[in-house]
PDB file of C-alpha atoms in Angstrom:
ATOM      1  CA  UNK A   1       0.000   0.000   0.000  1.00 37.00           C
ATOM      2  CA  UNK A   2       1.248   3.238  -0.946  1.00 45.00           C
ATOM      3  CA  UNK A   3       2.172   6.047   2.205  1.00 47.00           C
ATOM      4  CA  UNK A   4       1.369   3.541   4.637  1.00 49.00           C
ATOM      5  CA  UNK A   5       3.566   3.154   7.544  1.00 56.00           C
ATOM      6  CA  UNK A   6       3.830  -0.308   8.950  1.00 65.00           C
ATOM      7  CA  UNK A   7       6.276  -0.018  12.220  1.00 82.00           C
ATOM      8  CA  UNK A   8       5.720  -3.932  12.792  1.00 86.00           C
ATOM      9  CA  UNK A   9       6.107  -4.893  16.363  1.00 90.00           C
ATOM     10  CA  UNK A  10       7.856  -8.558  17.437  1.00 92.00           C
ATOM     11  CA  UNK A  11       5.019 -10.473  18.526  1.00 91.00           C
ATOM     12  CA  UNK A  12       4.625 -13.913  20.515  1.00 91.00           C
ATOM     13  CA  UNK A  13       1.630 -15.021  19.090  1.00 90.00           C
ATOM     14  CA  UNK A  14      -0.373 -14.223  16.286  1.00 89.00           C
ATOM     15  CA  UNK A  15      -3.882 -14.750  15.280  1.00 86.00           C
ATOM     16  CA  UNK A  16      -4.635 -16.735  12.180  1.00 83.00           C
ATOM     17  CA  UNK A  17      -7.436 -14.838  11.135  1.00 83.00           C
ATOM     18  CA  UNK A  18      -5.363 -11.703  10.544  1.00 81.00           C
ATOM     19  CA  UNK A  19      -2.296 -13.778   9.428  1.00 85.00           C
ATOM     20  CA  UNK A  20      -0.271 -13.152   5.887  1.00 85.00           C
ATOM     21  CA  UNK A  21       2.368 -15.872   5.674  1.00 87.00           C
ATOM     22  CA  UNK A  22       4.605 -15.912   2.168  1.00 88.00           C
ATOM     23  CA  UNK A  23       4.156 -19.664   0.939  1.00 93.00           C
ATOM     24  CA  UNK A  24       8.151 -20.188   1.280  1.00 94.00           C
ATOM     25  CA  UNK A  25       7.414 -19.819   5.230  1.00 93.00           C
ATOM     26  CA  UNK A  26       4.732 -22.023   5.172  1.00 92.00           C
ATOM     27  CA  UNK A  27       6.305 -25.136   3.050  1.00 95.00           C
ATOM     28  CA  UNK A  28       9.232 -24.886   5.915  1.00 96.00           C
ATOM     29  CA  UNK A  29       7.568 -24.433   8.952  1.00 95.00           C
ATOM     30  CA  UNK A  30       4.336 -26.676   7.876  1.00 94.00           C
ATOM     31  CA  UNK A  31       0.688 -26.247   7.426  1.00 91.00           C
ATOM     32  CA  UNK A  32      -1.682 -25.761  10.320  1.00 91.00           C
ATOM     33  CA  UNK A  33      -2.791 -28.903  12.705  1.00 89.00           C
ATOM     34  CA  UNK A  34      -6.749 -30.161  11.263  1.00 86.00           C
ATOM     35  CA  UNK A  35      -6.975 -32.447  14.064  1.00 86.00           C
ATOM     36  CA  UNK A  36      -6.960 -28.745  16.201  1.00 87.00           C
ATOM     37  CA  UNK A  37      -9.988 -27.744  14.186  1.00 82.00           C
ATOM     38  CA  UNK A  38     -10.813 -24.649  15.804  1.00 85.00           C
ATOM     39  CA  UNK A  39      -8.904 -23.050  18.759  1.00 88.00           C
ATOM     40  CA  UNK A  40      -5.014 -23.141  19.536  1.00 91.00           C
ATOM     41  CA  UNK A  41      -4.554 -23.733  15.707  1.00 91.00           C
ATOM     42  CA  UNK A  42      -2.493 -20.232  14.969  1.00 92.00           C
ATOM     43  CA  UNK A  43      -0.661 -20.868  18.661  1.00 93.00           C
ATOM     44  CA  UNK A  44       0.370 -24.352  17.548  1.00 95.00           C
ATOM     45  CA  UNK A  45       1.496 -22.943  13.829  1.00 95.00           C
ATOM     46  CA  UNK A  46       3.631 -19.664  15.573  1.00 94.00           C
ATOM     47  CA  UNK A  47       5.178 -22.000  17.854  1.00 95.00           C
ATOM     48  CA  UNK A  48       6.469 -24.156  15.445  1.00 95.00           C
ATOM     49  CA  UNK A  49       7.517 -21.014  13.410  1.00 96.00           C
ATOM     50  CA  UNK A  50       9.474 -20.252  16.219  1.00 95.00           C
ATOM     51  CA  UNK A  51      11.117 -23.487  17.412  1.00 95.00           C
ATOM     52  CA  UNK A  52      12.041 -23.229  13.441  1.00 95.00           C
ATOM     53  CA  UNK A  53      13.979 -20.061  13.403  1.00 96.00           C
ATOM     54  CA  UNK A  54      11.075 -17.270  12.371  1.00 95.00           C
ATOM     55  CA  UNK A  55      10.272 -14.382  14.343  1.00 93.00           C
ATOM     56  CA  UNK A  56       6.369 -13.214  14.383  1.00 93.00           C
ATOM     57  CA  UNK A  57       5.257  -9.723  13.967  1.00 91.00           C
ATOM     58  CA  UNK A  58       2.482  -7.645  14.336  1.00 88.00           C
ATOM     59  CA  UNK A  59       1.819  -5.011  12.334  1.00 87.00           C
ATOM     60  CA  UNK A  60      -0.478  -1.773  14.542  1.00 84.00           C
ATOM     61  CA  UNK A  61      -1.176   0.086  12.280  1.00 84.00           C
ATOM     62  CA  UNK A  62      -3.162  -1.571  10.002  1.00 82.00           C
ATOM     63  CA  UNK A  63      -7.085  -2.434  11.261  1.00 82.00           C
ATOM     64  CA  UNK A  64      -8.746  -5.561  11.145  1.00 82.00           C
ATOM     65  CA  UNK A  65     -12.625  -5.725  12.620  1.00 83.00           C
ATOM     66  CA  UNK A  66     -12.706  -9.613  13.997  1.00 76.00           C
ATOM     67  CA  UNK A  67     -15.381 -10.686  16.469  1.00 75.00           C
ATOM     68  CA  UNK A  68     -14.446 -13.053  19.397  1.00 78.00           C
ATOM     69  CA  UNK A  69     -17.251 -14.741  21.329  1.00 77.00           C
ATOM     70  CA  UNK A  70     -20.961 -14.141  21.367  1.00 79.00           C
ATOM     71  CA  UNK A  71     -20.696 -11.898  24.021  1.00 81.00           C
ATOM     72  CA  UNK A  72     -18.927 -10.867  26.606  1.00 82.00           C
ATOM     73  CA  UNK A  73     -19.761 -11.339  31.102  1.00 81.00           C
ATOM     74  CA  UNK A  74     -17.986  -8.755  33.079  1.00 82.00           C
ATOM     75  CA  UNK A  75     -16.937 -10.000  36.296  1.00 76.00           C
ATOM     76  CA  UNK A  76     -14.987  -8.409  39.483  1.00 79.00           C
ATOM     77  CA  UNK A  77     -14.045  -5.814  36.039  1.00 82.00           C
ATOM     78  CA  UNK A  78     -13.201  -7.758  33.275  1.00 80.00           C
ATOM     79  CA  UNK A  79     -14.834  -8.648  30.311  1.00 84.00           C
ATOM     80  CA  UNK A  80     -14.833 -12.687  30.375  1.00 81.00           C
ATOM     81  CA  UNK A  81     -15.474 -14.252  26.475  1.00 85.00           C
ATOM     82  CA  UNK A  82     -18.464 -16.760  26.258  1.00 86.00           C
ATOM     83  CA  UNK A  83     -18.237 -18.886  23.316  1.00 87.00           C
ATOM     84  CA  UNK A  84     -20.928 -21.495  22.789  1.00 86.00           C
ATOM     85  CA  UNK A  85     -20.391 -25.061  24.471  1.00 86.00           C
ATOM     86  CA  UNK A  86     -19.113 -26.812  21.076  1.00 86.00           C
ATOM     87  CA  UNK A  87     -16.459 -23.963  20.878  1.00 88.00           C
ATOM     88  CA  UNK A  88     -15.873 -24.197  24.484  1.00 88.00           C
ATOM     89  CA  UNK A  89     -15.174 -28.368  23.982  1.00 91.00           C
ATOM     90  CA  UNK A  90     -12.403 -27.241  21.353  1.00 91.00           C
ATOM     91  CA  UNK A  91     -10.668 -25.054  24.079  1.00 92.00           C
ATOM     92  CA  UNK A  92     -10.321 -27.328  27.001  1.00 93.00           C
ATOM     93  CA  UNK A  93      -9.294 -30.660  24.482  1.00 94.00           C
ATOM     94  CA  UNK A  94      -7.104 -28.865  22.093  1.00 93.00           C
ATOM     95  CA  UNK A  95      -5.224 -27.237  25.546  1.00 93.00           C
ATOM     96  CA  UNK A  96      -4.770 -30.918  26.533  1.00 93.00           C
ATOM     97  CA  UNK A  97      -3.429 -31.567  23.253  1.00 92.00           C
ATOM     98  CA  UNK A  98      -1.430 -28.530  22.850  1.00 93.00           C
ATOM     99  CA  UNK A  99       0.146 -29.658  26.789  1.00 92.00           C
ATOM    100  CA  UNK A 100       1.373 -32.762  24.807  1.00 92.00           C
ATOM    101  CA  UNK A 101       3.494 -31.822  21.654  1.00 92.00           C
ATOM    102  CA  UNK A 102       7.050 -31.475  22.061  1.00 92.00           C
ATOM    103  CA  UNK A 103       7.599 -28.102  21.028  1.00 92.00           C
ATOM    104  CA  UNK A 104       5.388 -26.504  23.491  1.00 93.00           C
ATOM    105  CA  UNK A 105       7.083 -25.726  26.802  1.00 90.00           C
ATOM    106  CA  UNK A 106       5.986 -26.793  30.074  1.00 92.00           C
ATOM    107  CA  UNK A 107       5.291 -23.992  31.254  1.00 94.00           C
ATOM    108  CA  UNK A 108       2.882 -22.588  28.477  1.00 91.00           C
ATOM    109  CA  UNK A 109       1.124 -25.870  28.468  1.00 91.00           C
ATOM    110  CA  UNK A 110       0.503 -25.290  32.001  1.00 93.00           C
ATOM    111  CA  UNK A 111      -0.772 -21.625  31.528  1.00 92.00           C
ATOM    112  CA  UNK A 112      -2.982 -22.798  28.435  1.00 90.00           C
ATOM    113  CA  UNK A 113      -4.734 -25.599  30.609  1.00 90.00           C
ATOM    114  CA  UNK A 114      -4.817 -23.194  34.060  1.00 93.00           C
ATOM    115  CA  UNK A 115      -6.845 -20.478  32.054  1.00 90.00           C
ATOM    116  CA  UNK A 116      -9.001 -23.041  29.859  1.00 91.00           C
ATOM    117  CA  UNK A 117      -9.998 -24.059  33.148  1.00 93.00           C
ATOM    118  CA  UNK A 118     -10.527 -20.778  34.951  1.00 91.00           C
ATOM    119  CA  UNK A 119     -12.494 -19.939  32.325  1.00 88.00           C
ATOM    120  CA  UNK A 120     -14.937 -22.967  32.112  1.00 89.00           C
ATOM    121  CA  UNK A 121     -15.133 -23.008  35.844  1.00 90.00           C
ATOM    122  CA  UNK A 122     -16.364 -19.450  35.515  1.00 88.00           C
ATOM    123  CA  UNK A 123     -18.967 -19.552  32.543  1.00 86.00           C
ATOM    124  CA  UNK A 124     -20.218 -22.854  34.718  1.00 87.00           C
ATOM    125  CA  UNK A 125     -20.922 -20.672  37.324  1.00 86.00           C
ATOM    126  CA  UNK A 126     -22.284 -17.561  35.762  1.00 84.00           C
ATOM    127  CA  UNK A 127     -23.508 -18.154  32.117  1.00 83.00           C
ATOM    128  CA  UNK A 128     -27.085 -19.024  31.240  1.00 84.00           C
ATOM    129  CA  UNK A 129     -26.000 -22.412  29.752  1.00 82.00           C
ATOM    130  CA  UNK A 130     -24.397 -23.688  32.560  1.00 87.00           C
ATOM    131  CA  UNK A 131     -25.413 -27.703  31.889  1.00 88.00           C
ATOM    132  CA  UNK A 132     -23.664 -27.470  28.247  1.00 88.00           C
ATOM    133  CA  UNK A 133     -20.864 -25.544  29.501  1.00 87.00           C
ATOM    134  CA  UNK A 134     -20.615 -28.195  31.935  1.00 91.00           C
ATOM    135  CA  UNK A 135     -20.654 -30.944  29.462  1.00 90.00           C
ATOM    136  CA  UNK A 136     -18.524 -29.451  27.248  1.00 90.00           C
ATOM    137  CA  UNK A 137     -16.153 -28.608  29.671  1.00 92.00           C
ATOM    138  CA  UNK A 138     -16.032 -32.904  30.719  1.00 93.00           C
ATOM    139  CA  UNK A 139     -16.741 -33.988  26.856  1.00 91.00           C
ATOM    140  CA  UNK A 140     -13.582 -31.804  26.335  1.00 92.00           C
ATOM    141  CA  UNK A 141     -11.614 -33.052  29.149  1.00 93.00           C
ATOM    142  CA  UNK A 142     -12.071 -36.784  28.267  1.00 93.00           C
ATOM    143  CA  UNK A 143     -11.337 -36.421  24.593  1.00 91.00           C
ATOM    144  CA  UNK A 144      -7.954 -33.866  24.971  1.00 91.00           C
ATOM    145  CA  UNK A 145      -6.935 -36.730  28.425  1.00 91.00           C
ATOM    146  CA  UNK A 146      -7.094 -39.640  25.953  1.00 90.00           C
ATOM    147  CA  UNK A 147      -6.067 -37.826  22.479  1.00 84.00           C
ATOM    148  CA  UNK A 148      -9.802 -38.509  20.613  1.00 81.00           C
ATOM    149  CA  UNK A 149     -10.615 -36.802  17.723  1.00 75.00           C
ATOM    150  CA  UNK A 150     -14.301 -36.921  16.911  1.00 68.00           C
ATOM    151  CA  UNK A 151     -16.944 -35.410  13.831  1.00 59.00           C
ATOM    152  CA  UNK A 152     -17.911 -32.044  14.282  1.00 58.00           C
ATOM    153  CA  UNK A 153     -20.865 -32.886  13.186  1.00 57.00           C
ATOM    154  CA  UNK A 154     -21.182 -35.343  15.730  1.00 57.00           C
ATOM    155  CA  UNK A 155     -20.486 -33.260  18.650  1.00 59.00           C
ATOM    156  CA  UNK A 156     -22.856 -30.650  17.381  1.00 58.00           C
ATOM    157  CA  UNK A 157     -25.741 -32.770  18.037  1.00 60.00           C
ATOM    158  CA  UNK A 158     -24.690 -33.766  20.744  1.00 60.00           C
ATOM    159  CA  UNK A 159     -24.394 -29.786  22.336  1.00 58.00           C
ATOM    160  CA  UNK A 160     -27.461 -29.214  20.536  1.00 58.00           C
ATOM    161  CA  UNK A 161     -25.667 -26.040  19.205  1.00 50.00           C
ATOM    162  CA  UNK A 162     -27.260 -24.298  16.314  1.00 50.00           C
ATOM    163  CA  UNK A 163     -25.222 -21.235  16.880  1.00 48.00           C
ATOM    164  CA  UNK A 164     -21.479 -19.864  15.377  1.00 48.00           C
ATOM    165  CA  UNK A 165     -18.519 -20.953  16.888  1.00 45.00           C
TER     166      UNK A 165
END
């Protein structure tokens, strides 16, 4: 883009949704895990850029409009994310699974499961769908414990979810 000024910023983690990634950088570091379907899928692909040699960056200036969530709880003043159940079952398996690859350190394994957790424990407690949340958050639990993979189109029925993840 002409008279734009970029000043990119190092980053940790990126979001895939906003991502640009030449296809040179993609052939080395690999494509993004399928089995992940949903959530931890850009954290999984950045930290493989990294144990690879790459460096992430983020770019400010430049606007993206990107929903998260289908709403948002505040509690003791912050803004807490609620996703539906199904979305919620991706989070607490895929942090299992993430806790379990080689390249992720122990350390941000632990912090991914510790606030996958947290935040089940709290939409549990004070969403509206607190028997689905609850399910999801065991459904997910089981599945990311003992490494299954199952149909999204499966589990859907299952959390009777009609809406977006």
């Amino acid at each position: 883009m002409p008279n734009v000024k970029h000043n990119e910023q190092k980053a940790a983690m990126l979001i895939s949704s906003g991502m640009l990634t030449d296809v040179k950088t993609l052939k080395q570091v690999g494509e993004y895990d399928e089995s992940l379907f949903i959530d931890y899928v850009d954290t999984d692909w950045c930290l493989k850029a990294q144990v690879k040699g790459f460096e992430l960056y983020v770019m400010p200036n430049i606007k993206m409009i990107h929903s998260i969530g289908v709403k948002s709880l505040k509690l003791l003043g912050h803004n807490l994310t609620v996703h539906p159940p199904l979305r919620r079952y991706y989070m607490m398996r895929n942090s299992l699974f993430m806790a379990k690859k080689e390249y992720v350190d122990s350390a941000l394994a632990t912090m991914f499961m510790f606030r996958t957790v947290l935040h089940h424990l709290l939409l549990i407690l004070c969403d509206n769908h607190k028997g689905l949340n609850a399910k999801a958050f065991i459904k997910g639990l089981l599945d990311g414990s003992s490494n299954k993979i199952e149909n999204n189109q499966l589990l859907s029925k299952r959390f009777k979810i009609k809406q977006k993840l």
